[in-house]
Coordinates of C-alpha atoms in Angstrom, one line a residue:
M1 CA -11.3 24.8 -21.9
T2 CA -10.5 23.1 -19.4
L3 CA -12.3 20.1 -16.4
T4 CA -12.3 23.1 -14.1
S5 CA -14.0 25.1 -15.7
P6 CA -17.4 26.2 -13.9
V7 CA -20.7 24.8 -15.7
I8 CA -23.8 26.9 -16.4
V9 CA -26.8 25.6 -17.4
V10 CA -29.0 28.1 -19.6
I11 CA -32.7 27.7 -19.4
E12 CA -34.3 29.7 -22.6
D13 CA -36.4 29.0 -25.4
D14 CA -34.9 32.0 -27.5
P15 CA -32.6 30.6 -29.8
A16 CA -30.8 33.9 -30.8
I17 CA -30.5 34.1 -26.8
R18 CA -29.4 30.7 -26.4
L19 CA -26.6 31.4 -29.1
F20 CA -25.5 34.1 -27.7
L21 CA -25.6 33.6 -24.0
R22 CA -22.7 29.5 -25.5
T23 CA -20.6 32.2 -27.5
S24 CA -20.1 34.9 -24.8
L25 CA -19.8 32.6 -22.0
G26 CA -18.2 29.8 -23.6
A27 CA -15.4 32.6 -24.7
H28 CA -14.7 34.1 -20.9
G29 CA -14.0 30.0 -19.8
F30 CA -17.3 29.0 -19.2
K31 CA -18.7 25.6 -19.9
V32 CA -22.4 26.0 -21.3
F33 CA -25.7 23.6 -21.3
E34 CA -28.7 23.9 -22.9
A35 CA -32.2 23.5 -22.1
D36 CA -35.5 25.3 -24.2
R37 CA -38.2 24.0 -22.1
G38 CA -38.5 23.5 -17.7
Q39 CA -38.7 20.3 -17.6
Q40 CA -36.0 20.0 -19.9
G41 CA -33.4 22.5 -17.9
I42 CA -34.7 20.7 -14.4
V43 CA -33.3 17.1 -15.7
E44 CA -30.3 18.9 -17.1
A45 CA -29.9 20.7 -13.7
G46 CA -29.1 17.1 -12.2
I47 CA -27.3 15.9 -14.8
R48 CA -24.8 18.5 -15.3
K49 CA -24.9 19.8 -11.7
P50 CA -24.0 23.3 -12.8
D51 CA -21.9 26.0 -11.4
L52 CA -24.8 28.2 -12.2
I53 CA -28.5 28.2 -13.5
I54 CA -29.2 31.5 -15.9
L55 CA -33.5 31.3 -15.9
D56 CA -36.2 32.7 -18.5
L57 CA -39.4 33.1 -17.1
G58 CA -41.6 32.9 -20.3
L59 CA -41.2 29.3 -20.7
P60 CA -43.0 27.3 -23.3
D61 CA -44.6 24.4 -21.1
M62 CA -44.0 25.6 -17.6
E63 CA -43.7 28.8 -15.5
G64 CA -40.2 29.8 -14.3
V65 CA -40.6 30.4 -10.8
D66 CA -42.2 26.6 -10.7
V67 CA -38.5 25.9 -12.2
I68 CA -37.0 27.4 -9.2
K69 CA -39.2 25.6 -6.7
A70 CA -38.7 22.3 -8.2
I71 CA -35.0 23.2 -8.2
R72 CA -34.5 24.4 -4.5
E73 CA -36.1 21.1 -3.3
W74 CA -32.8 19.3 -4.1
S75 CA -30.0 22.4 -4.9
V76 CA -28.7 25.2 -3.6
V77 CA -27.0 26.1 -6.4
P78 CA -27.7 30.3 -7.5
I79 CA -30.2 30.5 -10.2
I80 CA -30.3 34.0 -11.9
I81 CA -33.3 35.3 -13.6
L82 CA -32.7 36.4 -17.1
S83 CA -36.0 37.6 -18.1
A84 CA -38.0 40.0 -20.4
R85 CA -40.8 40.3 -17.4
S86 CA -39.8 43.5 -15.4
T87 CA -42.7 44.1 -12.7
E88 CA -41.4 44.5 -9.2
Q89 CA -44.3 41.6 -8.9
H90 CA -42.8 39.4 -11.3
K91 CA -39.2 39.8 -9.2
V92 CA -40.5 39.8 -6.4
E93 CA -42.5 36.1 -6.3
A94 CA -38.6 34.8 -8.3
L95 CA -36.3 35.8 -5.3
D96 CA -38.8 34.6 -2.7
A97 CA -39.6 31.7 -5.0
G98 CA -35.3 30.8 -4.2
A99 CA -33.5 32.9 -7.2
D100 CA -30.7 34.3 -6.3
D101 CA -30.6 37.5 -8.9
Y102 CA -33.0 39.1 -11.6
L103 CA -31.9 40.4 -14.8
T104 CA -34.1 42.4 -16.8
K105 CA -34.2 42.0 -20.7
P106 CA -32.4 43.7 -22.4
F107 CA -29.1 43.3 -20.9
G108 CA -25.1 44.1 -20.9
L109 CA -22.6 41.5 -21.4
G110 CA -21.0 42.8 -18.8
E111 CA -23.6 43.1 -15.6
L112 CA -24.5 39.7 -16.8
L113 CA -20.8 38.2 -15.9
A114 CA -20.4 40.3 -13.0
R115 CA -23.8 39.0 -11.3
I116 CA -21.7 35.5 -12.2
R117 CA -19.2 35.8 -10.5
V118 CA -20.7 37.8 -7.8
E119 CA -22.7 34.4 -7.3
L120 CA -19.9 32.0 -8.0
R121 CA -18.3 33.9 -5.6
H122 CA -21.0 33.4 -2.3
S123 CA -21.2 29.7 -3.3
V124 CA -17.9 28.7 -2.4
S125 CA -18.0 28.9 1.3
S126 CA -18.0 32.6 1.0
P127 CA -14.9 33.8 0.6
L128 CA -15.4 36.6 1.9
Q129 CA -16.2 35.5 5.7
D130 CA -12.8 33.6 7.4
Q131 CA -12.6 30.6 9.3
K132 CA -13.1 33.2 12.6
G133 CA -16.3 34.2 11.6
I134 CA -14.9 37.6 10.1
F135 CA -16.6 38.7 7.2
T136 CA -14.8 41.5 4.9
T137 CA -15.6 43.8 2.0
G138 CA -13.9 47.1 1.4
M139 CA -14.2 49.0 4.1
L140 CA -16.7 47.2 5.8
K141 CA -15.6 44.4 8.4
V142 CA -18.1 42.0 10.3
D143 CA -17.4 40.3 13.2
L144 CA -20.0 37.4 13.2
L145 CA -19.1 35.9 16.4
N146 CA -19.1 38.7 18.8
R147 CA -21.5 40.7 16.7
R148 CA -19.0 43.8 16.6
V149 CA -19.3 46.0 12.7
F150 CA -16.0 48.4 11.9
V151 CA -15.5 50.9 8.8
D152 CA -11.9 51.3 7.8
D153 CA -11.4 49.6 11.4
K154 CA -13.2 52.1 13.7
E155 CA -15.5 50.4 15.1
V156 CA -19.8 51.5 14.8
H157 CA -22.0 50.3 17.4
L158 CA -25.5 49.6 16.3
T159 CA -29.1 49.0 18.2
P160 CA -29.7 45.5 18.5
I161 CA -32.1 45.7 15.3
Q162 CA -30.0 47.8 12.8
Y163 CA -27.6 45.1 13.6
R164 CA -30.0 42.1 13.3
L165 CA -30.8 43.7 9.9
F166 CA -27.2 44.5 9.0
S167 CA -26.1 40.8 9.8
V168 CA -28.5 39.3 6.8
L169 CA -27.7 41.2 4.2
V170 CA -24.0 40.3 5.3
K171 CA -24.8 36.4 5.5
N172 CA -26.5 37.0 2.5
A173 CA -23.7 39.6 0.7
G174 CA -24.3 40.0 -3.3
K175 CA -28.0 39.0 -3.3
V176 CA -30.9 41.0 -3.5
L177 CA -32.6 40.7 -0.6
T178 CA -36.8 41.6 -1.2
H179 CA -39.1 43.6 1.5
Q180 CA -41.3 40.8 2.7
Y181 CA -37.9 38.7 3.3
L182 CA -35.6 41.0 5.2
L183 CA -38.8 42.3 7.2
K184 CA -39.3 38.8 8.3
E185 CA -35.5 37.7 9.0
A186 CA -34.9 40.6 11.1
W187 CA -38.7 41.8 12.6
G188 CA -41.0 38.2 12.5
P189 CA -43.4 37.2 10.0
S190 CA -45.9 39.6 11.7
Y191 CA -43.9 42.7 10.3
K192 CA -44.2 41.3 6.6
D193 CA -46.0 43.7 5.3
N194 CA -44.2 47.1 7.2
S195 CA -42.3 48.3 4.7
H196 CA -41.8 52.0 5.7
Y197 CA -39.3 50.0 8.8
L198 CA -37.3 48.8 6.0
R199 CA -36.7 52.4 4.8
I200 CA -35.9 54.2 8.4
Y201 CA -33.3 51.2 9.1
M202 CA -31.9 51.1 6.2
S203 CA -31.8 54.9 5.9
Q204 CA -29.6 54.8 9.2
L205 CA -27.1 52.1 8.7
R206 CA -26.4 54.0 5.2
H207 CA -25.2 56.6 7.7
K208 CA -23.6 55.0 10.2
L209 CA -21.7 52.6 7.5
E210 CA -21.8 54.7 4.4
E211 CA -19.2 57.2 3.7
D212 CA -21.8 59.1 2.0
P213 CA -25.3 57.9 2.4
T214 CA -27.1 59.4 -0.9
Q215 CA -24.8 57.6 -2.5
P216 CA -24.2 54.5 -1.2
Q217 CA -21.4 51.7 -1.9
Y218 CA -22.6 48.4 0.3
L219 CA -26.3 49.2 0.8
L220 CA -27.7 49.0 -3.1
T221 CA -32.2 49.3 -3.7
E222 CA -32.7 47.2 -5.9
S223 CA -35.6 49.3 -6.9
G224 CA -39.3 48.3 -5.8
V225 CA -37.6 44.6 -4.8
G226 CA -35.3 44.5 -2.2
Y227 CA -31.8 45.8 -1.1
R228 CA -28.9 44.1 -2.0
L229 CA -24.8 43.9 0.1
K230 CA -22.3 44.6 -2.6
V231 CA -19.8 42.7 -2.6

């Protein structure tokens, strides 16, 4: 373990899961601190200044959503939810409260590590975007300053609405964005219930940006919750 090891705070009341995370994440170079209560987790987040938080929603003393809200009052640290609650409502509530990602139990260590890497990359002033405002992932390139989009170095024309929606995904690359958030950011607060707009425009974007729109590599659907731009 080095002094530069990324720090993770795990807020989880199940001792078996805490042990698994402590052992597994430690073996992959992370320094792990634990809390089995929400209030304790908030304190740990303040003291440890972690690079990332893993949070269970079902805590003995308070709801995980309230932990998210409390931390978001003073920190933008990435928060990954790890919960047995798998309904669309629980996922949307957590993501809208400020969580960055959501995994349901049981989970695979490989997927959790991949999600952690994405969040850590994203939190360090997005290495996918250079000083000139050029965002790159795979074959996609977006010139945010000049509002131009390229696939395999060939410019792709997007309508104003298509670009606005796509730019929201780009600026939050790697994060799960709920239907409500995307509608609010791309169309405005009065459109938050018009989810059919998203289906139409995401389909249009996939046809313009994906090699195979039926098997998207970048514009991924998070079933029942929203969308993610894969990085």
